[in-house]
Coordinates of C-alpha atoms in Angstrom, one line a residue:
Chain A
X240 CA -241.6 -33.9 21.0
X241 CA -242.0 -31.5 18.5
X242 CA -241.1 -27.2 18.7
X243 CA -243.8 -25.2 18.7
X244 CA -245.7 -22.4 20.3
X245 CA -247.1 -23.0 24.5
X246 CA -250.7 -23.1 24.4
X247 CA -253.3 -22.5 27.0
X248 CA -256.5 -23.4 27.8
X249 CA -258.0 -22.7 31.3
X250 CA -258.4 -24.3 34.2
X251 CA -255.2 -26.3 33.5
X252 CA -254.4 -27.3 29.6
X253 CA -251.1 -26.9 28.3
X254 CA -250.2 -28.6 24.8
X255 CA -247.2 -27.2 22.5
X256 CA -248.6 -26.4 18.8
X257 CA -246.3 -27.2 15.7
X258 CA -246.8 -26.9 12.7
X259 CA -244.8 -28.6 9.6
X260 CA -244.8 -29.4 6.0
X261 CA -244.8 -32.8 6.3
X262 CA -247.4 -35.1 8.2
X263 CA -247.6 -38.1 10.8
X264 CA -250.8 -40.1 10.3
X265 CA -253.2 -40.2 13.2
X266 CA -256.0 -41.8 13.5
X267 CA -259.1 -40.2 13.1
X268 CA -257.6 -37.3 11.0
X269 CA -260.0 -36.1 7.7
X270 CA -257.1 -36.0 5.0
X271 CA -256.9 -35.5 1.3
X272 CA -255.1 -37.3 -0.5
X273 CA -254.1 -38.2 -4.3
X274 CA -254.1 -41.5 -5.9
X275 CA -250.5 -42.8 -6.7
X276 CA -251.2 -46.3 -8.1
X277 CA -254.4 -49.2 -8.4
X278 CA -254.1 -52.5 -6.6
X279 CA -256.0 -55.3 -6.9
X280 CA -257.2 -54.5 -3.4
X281 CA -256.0 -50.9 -2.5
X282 CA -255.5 -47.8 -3.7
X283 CA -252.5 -46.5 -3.3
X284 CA -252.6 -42.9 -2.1
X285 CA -250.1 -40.0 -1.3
X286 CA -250.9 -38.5 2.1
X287 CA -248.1 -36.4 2.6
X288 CA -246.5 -38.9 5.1
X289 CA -243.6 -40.8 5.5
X290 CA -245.6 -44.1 3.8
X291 CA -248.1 -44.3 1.0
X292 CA -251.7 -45.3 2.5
X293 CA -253.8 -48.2 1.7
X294 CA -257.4 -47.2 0.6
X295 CA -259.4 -50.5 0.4
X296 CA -261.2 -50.9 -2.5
X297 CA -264.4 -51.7 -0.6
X298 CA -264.2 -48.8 2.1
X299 CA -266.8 -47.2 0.3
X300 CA -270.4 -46.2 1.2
X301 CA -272.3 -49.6 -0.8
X302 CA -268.5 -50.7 -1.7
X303 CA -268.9 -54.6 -3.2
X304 CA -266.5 -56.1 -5.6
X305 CA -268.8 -56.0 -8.4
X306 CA -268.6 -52.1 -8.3
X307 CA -265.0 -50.8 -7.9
X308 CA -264.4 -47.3 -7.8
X309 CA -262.1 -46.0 -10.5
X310 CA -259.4 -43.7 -9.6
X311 CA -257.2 -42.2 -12.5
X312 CA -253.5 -41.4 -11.2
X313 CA -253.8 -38.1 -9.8
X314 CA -257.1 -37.9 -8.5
X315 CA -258.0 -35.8 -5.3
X316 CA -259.7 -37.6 -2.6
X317 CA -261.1 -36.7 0.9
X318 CA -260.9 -39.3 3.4
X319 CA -260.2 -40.8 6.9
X320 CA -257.3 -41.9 8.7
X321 CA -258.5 -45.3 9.8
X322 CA -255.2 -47.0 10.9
X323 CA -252.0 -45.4 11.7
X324 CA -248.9 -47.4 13.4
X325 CA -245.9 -46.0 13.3
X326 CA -243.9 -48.1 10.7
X327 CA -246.6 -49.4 8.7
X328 CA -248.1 -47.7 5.8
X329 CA -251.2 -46.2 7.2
X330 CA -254.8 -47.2 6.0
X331 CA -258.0 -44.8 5.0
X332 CA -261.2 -44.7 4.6
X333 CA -264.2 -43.3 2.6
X334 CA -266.5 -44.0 5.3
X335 CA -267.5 -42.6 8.5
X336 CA -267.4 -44.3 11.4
X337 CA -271.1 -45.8 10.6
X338 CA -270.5 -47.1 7.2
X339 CA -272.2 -43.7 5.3
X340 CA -269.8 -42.0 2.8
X341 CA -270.6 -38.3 4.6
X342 CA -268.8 -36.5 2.3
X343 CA -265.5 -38.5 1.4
X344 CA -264.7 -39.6 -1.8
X345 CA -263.0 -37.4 -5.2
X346 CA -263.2 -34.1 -5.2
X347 CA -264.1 -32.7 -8.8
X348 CA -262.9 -29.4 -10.4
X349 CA -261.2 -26.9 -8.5
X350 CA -257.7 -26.2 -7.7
X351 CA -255.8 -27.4 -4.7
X352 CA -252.5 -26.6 -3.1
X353 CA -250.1 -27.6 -0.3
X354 CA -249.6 -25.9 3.2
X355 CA -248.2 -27.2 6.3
X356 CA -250.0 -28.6 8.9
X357 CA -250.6 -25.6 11.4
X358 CA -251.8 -23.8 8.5
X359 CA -254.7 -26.4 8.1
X360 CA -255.4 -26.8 11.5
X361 CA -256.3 -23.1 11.6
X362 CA -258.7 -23.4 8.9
X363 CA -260.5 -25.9 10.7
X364 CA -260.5 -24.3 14.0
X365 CA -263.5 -23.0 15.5
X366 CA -264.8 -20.4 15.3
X367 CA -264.2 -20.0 12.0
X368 CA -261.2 -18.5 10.9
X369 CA -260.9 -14.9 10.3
X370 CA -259.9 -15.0 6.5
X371 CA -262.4 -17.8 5.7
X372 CA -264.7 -15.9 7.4
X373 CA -264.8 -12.8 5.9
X374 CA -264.7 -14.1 2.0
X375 CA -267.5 -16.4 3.1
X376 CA -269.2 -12.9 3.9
X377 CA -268.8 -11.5 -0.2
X378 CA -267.7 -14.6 -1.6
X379 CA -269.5 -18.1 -2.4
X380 CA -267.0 -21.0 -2.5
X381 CA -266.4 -24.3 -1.3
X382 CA -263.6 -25.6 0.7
X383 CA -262.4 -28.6 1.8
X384 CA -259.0 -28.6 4.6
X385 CA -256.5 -32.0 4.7
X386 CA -255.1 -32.3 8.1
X387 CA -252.0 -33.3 6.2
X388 CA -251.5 -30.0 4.5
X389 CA -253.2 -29.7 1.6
X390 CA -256.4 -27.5 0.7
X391 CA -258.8 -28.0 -2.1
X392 CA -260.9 -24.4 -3.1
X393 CA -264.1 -24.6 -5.6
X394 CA -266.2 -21.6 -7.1
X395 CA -267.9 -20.6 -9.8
X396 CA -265.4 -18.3 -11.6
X397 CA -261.4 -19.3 -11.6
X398 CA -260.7 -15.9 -10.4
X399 CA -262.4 -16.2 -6.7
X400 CA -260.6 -19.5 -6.6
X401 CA -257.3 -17.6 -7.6
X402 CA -258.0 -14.7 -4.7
X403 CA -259.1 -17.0 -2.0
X404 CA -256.1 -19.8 -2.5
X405 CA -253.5 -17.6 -2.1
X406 CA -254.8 -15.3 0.7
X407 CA -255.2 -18.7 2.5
X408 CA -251.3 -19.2 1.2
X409 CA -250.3 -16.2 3.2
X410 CA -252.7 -16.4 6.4
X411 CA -250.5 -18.3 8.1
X412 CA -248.2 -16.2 10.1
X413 CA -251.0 -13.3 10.2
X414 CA -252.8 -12.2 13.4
X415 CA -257.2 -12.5 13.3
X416 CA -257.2 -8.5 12.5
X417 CA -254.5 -8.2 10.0
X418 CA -256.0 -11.5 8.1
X419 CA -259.2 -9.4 7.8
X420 CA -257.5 -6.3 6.4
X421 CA -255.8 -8.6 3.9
X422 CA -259.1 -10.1 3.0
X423 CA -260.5 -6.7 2.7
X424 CA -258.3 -5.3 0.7
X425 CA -258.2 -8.1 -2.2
X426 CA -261.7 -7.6 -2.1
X427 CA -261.4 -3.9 -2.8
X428 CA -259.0 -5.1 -5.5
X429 CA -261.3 -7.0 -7.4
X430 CA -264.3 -5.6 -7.4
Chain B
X260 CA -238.2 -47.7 -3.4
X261 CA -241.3 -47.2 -1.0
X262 CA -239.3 -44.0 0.3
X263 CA -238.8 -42.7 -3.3
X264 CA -242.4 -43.0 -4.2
X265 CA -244.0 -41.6 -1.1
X266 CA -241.4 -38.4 -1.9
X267 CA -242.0 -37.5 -5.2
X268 CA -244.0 -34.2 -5.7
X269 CA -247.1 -35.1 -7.2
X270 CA -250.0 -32.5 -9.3
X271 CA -253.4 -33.5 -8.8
X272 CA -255.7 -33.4 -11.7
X273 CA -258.1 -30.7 -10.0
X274 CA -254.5 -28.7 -10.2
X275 CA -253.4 -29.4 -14.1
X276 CA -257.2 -28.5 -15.2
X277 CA -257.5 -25.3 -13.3
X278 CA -254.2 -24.1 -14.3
X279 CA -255.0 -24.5 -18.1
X280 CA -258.4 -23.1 -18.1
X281 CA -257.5 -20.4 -15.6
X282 CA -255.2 -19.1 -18.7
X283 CA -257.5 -19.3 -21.0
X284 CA -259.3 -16.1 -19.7
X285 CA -255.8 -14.5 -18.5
X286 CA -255.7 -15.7 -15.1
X287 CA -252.4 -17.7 -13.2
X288 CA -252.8 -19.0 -10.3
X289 CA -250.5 -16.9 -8.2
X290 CA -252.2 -13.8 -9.5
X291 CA -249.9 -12.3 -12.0
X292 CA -250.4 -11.4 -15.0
X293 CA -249.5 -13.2 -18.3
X294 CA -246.5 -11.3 -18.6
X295 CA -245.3 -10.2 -15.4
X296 CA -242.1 -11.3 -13.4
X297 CA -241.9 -12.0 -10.3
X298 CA -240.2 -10.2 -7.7
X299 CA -236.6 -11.0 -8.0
X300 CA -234.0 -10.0 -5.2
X301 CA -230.2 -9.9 -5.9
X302 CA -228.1 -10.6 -2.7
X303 CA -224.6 -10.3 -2.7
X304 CA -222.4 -12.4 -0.4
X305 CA -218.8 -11.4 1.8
X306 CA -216.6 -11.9 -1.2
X307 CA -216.1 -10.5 -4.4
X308 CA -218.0 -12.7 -7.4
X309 CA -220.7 -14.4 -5.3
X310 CA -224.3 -13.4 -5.9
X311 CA -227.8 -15.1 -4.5
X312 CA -231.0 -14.2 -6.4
X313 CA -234.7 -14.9 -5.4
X314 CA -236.8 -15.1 -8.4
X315 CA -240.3 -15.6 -6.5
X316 CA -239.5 -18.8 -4.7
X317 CA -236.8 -20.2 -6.7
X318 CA -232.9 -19.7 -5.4
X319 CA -230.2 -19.6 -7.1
X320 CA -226.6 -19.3 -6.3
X321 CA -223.8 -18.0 -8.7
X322 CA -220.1 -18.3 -7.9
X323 CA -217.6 -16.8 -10.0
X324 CA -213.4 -17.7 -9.6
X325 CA -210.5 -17.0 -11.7
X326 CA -207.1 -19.2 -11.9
X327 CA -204.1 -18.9 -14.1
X328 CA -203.5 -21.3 -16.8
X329 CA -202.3 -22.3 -20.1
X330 CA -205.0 -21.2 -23.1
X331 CA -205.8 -22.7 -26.3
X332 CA -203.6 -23.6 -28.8
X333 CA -206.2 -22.0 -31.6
X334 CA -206.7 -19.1 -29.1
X335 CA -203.3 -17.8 -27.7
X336 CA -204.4 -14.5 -26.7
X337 CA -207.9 -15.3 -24.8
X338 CA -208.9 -16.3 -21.8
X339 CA -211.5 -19.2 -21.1
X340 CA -214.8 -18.6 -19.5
X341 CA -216.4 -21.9 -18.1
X342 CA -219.8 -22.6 -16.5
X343 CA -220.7 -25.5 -14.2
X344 CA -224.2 -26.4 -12.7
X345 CA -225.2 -27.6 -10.0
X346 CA -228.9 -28.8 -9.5
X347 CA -228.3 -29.4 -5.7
X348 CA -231.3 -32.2 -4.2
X349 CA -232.5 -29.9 -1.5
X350 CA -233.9 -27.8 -4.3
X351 CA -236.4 -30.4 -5.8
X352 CA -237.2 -33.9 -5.1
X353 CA -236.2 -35.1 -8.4
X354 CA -232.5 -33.2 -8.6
X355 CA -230.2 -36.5 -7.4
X356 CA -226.9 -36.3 -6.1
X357 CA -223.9 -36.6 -8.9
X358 CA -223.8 -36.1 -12.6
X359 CA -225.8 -33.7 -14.0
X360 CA -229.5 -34.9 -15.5
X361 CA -230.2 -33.1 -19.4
X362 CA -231.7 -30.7 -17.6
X363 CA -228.8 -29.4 -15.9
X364 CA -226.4 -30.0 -19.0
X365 CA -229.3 -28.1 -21.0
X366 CA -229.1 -25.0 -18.3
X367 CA -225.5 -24.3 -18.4
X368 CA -225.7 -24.5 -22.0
X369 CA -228.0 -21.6 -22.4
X370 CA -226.3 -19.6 -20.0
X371 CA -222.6 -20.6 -21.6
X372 CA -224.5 -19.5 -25.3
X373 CA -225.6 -16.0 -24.1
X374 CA -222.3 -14.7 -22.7
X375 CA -219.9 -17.0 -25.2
X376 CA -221.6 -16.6 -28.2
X377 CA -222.5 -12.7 -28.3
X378 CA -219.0 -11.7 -26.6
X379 CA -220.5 -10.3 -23.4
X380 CA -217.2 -11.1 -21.0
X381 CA -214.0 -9.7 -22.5
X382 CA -212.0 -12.1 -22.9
X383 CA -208.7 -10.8 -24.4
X384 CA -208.4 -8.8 -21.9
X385 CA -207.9 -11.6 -20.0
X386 CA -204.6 -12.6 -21.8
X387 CA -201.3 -11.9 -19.5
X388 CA -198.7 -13.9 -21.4
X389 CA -199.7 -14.6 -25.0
X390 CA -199.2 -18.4 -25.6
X391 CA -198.0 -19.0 -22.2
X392 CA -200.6 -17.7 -19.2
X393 CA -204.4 -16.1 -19.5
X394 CA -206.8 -16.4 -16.6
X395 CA -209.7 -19.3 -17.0
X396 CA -213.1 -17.8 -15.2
X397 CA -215.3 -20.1 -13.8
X398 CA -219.0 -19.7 -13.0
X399 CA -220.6 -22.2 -10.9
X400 CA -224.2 -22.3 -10.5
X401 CA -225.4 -23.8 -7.7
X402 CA -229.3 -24.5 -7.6
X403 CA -230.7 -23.5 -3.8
X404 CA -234.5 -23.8 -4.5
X405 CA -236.7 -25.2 -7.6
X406 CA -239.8 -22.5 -7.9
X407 CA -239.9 -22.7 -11.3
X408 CA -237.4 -20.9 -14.1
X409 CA -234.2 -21.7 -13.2
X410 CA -232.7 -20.7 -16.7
X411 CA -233.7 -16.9 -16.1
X412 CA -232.6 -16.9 -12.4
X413 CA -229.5 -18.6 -13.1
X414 CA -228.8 -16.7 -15.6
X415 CA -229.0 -13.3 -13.8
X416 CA -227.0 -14.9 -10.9
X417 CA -224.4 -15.7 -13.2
X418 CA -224.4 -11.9 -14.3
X419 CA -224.4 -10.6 -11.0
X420 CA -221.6 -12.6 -10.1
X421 CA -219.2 -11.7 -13.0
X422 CA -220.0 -7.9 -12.4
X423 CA -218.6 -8.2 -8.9
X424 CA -215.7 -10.2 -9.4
X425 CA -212.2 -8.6 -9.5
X426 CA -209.7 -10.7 -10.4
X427 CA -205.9 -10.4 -9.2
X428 CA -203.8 -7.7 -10.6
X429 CA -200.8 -8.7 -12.6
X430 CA -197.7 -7.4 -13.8
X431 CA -194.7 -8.8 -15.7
X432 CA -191.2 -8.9 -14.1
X433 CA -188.0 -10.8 -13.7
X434 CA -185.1 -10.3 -16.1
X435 CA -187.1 -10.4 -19.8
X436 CA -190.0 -9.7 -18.2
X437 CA -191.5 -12.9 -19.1
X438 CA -192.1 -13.5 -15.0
X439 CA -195.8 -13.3 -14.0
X440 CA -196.3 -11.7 -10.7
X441 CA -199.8 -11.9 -8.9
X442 CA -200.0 -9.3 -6.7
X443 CA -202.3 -9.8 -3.6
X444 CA -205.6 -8.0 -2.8
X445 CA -203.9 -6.2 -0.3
X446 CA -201.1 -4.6 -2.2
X447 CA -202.7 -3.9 -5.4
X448 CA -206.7 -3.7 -5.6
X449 CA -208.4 -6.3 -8.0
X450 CA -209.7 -5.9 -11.0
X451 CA -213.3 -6.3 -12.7
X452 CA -214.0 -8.2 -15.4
X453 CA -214.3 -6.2 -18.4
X454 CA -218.2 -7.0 -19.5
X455 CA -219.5 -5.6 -22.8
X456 CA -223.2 -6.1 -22.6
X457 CA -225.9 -7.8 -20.3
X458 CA -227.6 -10.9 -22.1
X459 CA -230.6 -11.6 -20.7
X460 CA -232.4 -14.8 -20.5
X461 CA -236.4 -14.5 -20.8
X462 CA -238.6 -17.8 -21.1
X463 CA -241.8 -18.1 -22.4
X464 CA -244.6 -21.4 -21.2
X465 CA -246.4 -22.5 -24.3
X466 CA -249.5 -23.9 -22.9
X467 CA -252.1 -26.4 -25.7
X468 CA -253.9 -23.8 -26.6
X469 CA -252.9 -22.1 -29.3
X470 CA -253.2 -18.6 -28.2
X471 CA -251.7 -18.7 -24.4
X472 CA -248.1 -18.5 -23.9
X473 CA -246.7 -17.1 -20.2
X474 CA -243.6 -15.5 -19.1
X475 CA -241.4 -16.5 -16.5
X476 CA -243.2 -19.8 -15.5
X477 CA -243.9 -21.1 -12.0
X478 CA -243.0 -24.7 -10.9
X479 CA -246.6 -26.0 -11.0
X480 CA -246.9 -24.0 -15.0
X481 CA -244.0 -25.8 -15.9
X482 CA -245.3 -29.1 -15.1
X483 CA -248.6 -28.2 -17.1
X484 CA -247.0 -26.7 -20.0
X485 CA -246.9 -27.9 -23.6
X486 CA -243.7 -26.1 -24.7
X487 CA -241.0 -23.7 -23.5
X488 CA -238.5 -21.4 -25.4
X489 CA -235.5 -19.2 -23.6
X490 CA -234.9 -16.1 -25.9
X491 CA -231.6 -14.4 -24.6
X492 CA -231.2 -10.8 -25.5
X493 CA -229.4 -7.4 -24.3
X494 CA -230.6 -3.9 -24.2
X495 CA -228.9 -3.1 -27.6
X496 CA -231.5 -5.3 -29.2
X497 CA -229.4 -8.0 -30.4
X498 CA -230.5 -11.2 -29.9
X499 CA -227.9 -13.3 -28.2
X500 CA -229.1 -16.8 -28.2
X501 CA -232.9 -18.7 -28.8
X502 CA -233.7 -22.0 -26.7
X503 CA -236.7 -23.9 -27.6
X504 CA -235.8 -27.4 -27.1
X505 CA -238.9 -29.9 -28.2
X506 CA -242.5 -29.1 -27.0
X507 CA -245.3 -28.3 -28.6
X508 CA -244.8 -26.5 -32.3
X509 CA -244.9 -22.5 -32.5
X510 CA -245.9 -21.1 -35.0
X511 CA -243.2 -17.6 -36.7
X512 CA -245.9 -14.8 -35.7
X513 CA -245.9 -16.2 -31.8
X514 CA -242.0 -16.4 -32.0
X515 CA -241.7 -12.8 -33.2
X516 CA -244.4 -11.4 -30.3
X517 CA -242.4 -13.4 -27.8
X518 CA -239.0 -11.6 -28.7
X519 CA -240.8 -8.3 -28.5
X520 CA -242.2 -9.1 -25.1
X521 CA -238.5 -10.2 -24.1
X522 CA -237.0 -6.9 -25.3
X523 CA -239.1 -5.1 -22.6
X524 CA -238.3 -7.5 -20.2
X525 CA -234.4 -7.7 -20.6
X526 CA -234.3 -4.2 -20.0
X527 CA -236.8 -4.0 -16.9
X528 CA -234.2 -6.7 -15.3
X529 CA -230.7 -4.9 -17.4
X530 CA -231.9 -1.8 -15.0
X531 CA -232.1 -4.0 -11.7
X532 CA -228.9 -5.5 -12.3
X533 CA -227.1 -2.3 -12.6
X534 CA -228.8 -0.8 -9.9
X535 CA -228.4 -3.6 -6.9
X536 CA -224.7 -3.8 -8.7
X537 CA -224.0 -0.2 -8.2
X538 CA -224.9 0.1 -4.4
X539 CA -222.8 -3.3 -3.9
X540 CA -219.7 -1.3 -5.7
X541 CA -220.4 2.1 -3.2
X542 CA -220.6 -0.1 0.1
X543 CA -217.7 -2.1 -0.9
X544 CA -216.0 1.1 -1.6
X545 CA -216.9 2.4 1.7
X546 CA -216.0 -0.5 3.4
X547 CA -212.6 0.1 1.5
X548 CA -212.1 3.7 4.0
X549 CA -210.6 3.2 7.3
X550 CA -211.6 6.0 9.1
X551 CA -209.0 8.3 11.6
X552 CA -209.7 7.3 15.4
X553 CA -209.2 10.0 17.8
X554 CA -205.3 11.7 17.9
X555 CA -203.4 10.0 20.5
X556 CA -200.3 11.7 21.5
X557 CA -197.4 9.7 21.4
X558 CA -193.9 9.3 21.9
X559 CA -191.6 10.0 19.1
X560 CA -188.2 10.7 20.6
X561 CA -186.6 7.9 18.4
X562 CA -186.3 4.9 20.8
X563 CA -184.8 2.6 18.2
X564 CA -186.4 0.6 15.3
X565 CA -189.8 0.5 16.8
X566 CA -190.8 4.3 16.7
X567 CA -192.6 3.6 13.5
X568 CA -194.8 1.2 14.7
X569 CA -196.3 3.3 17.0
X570 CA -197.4 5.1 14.3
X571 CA -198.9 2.5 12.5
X572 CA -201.1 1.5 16.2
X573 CA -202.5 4.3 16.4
X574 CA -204.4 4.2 12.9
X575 CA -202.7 8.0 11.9
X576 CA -202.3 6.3 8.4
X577 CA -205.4 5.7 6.3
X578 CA -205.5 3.4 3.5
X579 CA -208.3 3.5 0.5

């Protein structure tokens, strides 16, 4: 049992929230992760775990052995937890559940970063979160949110990729209303 | 094995492009510009000669001790000053435990070149007994946190540490005076160092294209980078010691704008230094004053060999 904060939910939901650097593979989980090493069947890939993760060679949408994807080392990918036992190096997937790729696969251009866990989880909360929410309102970008930690931003010119990276960076221990002051006031900044 | 390779810190390729082609119009990642510093703190610890300085997110720890031995045969009347590094593993995945990597060797010997080399530390003034005793200064560096540039925040720990050090005062006795007597810090108050001049370690990033260089380099720039070069200077404008140590080739008219750059910088930090070392000198010198508590009367009628001590309980005597 981790440290963390209470949480609660009415009627009668309690869970305790943590949040860390490093991750524990769960099943399920959208992750990105980077591509350590080729084997003949797997991909070897750095999740931010305890193990390296298994990505099958063919757990990809129209995946055969005649067409192999082709990973260099150090290549970003977006994927799915598919099996996670504690002990074992956990395996991914490029697939949804159905066999469609649904947006998993390498991510292309960009910059990406690390964060800890609770950090990501807030990104991905609903509604949307507060900083995300108000550079989506000035700002086009796209953004894509590990579960283990790590972020991926894309836009169109380096310096909206430099603003919104590190105002995510230092989002995390912010309240909704002072992330939206923050946001305003890069914004002010650079234009 | 497994272990190892799942903890190694790893760049993703999206990361090394964006880095490079972020510089080329003027951009780093963490929003600075190309020349600017980060913020760096200076933090002083409980005893004299210990200093802790942030540089951004890199730590550094700089220890300074002095001990009495026996100097140099080619150098009877100087004391030694010698530095010792520490890279611990808690600061970066690939620091191990034990010898120092080429890295670590590298470090101290930049730092050992800027205050050997240009004479910054005193160190006949260090002599007590010529031929016989002179005080040997050490400065350990311990490495807290890798955040990139570890020469230029070592290097001001190592500063900040020899400007608050006193060492023992000493005086000769005995019958022809050739006795050494260390007197504690309680009888006689310690002395600083005597320190000349502040060099100042500034490095430069040398990226693949031509044109962009950067100052003060994060850990992610440093993994991108093509080149780096340490240029050590002090506020005088000498140039204490240069560092450029393989990496991509530079050519003279980069070298020279670099140095210029690193003259402005060495005094922007020179000034911090002084400053954060000053206020450490006027709260230790505070702490130094007892203050009077409130008069208690007392008995004084001469009682035997104790009525001094009553004296001394009831704080009447002050001591700076």
């Amino acid at each position: 049992m981790k440290a963390g904060k209470l949480r609660f939910s009415k009627p009668n939901k309690y869970w305790v929230e943590s949040s860390q650097k490093r991750y524990v593979p769960r099943v399920d989980d959208t992750v990105l992760g980077i591509v350590v090493d080729t084997k003949a069947d797997n991909f070897l890939v750095d999740i931010k775990g305890p193990a390296l993760a298994f990505l099958p060679v063919l757990a990809f949408e129209g995946g055969t052995r005649r067409n192999r994807p082709k990973f260099e080392q150090g290549t970003l990918l977006y994927a799915r937890v598919a099996k996670a036992n504690p002990g074992t190096n956990p395996e991914l997937s490029c697939t949804d559940a159905s066999g469609k790729a649904a947006e998993f696969g390498p991510l292309k251009d960009g910059y990406s970063f690390e964060c800890s866990t609770g950090l990501s989880r807030m990104l991905l909360s609903s509604p949307t979160c507060p900083v995300l929410e108000e550079f989506g309102k000035k700002l086009s970008f796209e953004i894509a949110v590990g579960l283990n930690g790590r972020v991926w931003v894309n836009a169109a010119s380096p310096s909206t990729i430099i603003v919104v990276s590190n105002a995510i960076m230092k989002s995390e221990s912010l309240s909704g209303v002072q992330q939206r002051i923050m946001v305003q006031k890069l914004l002010d900044r650079i234009q | 094995m497994e272990q190892r390779l799942a903890n190694t810190w790893r760049m993703t390729v999206n990361e090394k492009k964006f880095i490079e082609s972020a510089l080329l119009s003027g951009l780093r990642v963490d929003g600075r510009n190309v020349y600017d510093y980060r913020k760096l703190s200076i933090n002083f610890g409980k005893e004299d000669g210990s200093a802790e300085v942030h540089l951004g997110q890199t730590r550094v720890m700089g220890f300074v001790t002095s001990q009495l031995v026996q100097p140099y045969r080619d150098r009877p009347n100087e004391g030694s000053l010698s530095i010792f590094t520490e890279f611990s593993p808690m600061a970066d995945p690939s620091f191990e435990p034990g010898r120092p990597g080429e890295f670590a060797v590298e470090l101290g010997r930049v730092i050992d070149r800027g205050l050997r080399e240009s004479r910054a530390v005193d160190t006949e003034s260090l002599c007590i007994l010529a031929g016989k005793l002179v005080w040997a200064i050490r400065i350990d560096i311990h490495i807290l946190d890798n955040g990139g540039n570890l020469v230029d925040a070592a290097n001001v720990a190592a500063l900040a540490a020899l400007l608050t050090f006193r060492r023992p005062e000493c005086s000769l006795g005995g019958e022809n005076g050739q006795e050494v007597i260390v007197h504690p810090p309680e009888a006689r108050e310690p002395l600083p160092l005597i320190i000349h001049h502040l060099p100042i370690a500034v490095t430069f990033a040398f990226f693949s294209d031509e044109s962009t260089l950067v100052v003060d380099p994060t850990h992610q720039e440093e993994a991108v980078m093509a080149g780096r070069m340490t240029a050590t200077l002090n506020t005088n404008g000498d140039i204490c010691a240069i560092q450029k140590a393989g990496g991509e080739g530079v050519p003279q008219s980069v070298i020279m704008h670099c140095l210029r750059i690193a003259a402005t910088k060495a005094a922007d930090i020179t000034v911090k230094i002084r400053d954060t070392v000053e206020a450490y000198n006027t709260e230790r010198a505070l702490r130094k004053i007892k203050r009077h508590s409130a008069p208690v009367a007392l008995d004084v009628s001469g009682t035997g060999p104790n009525d001094w001590s009553c004296l001394w309980q009831s704080n009447i005597w002050t001591s700076y």
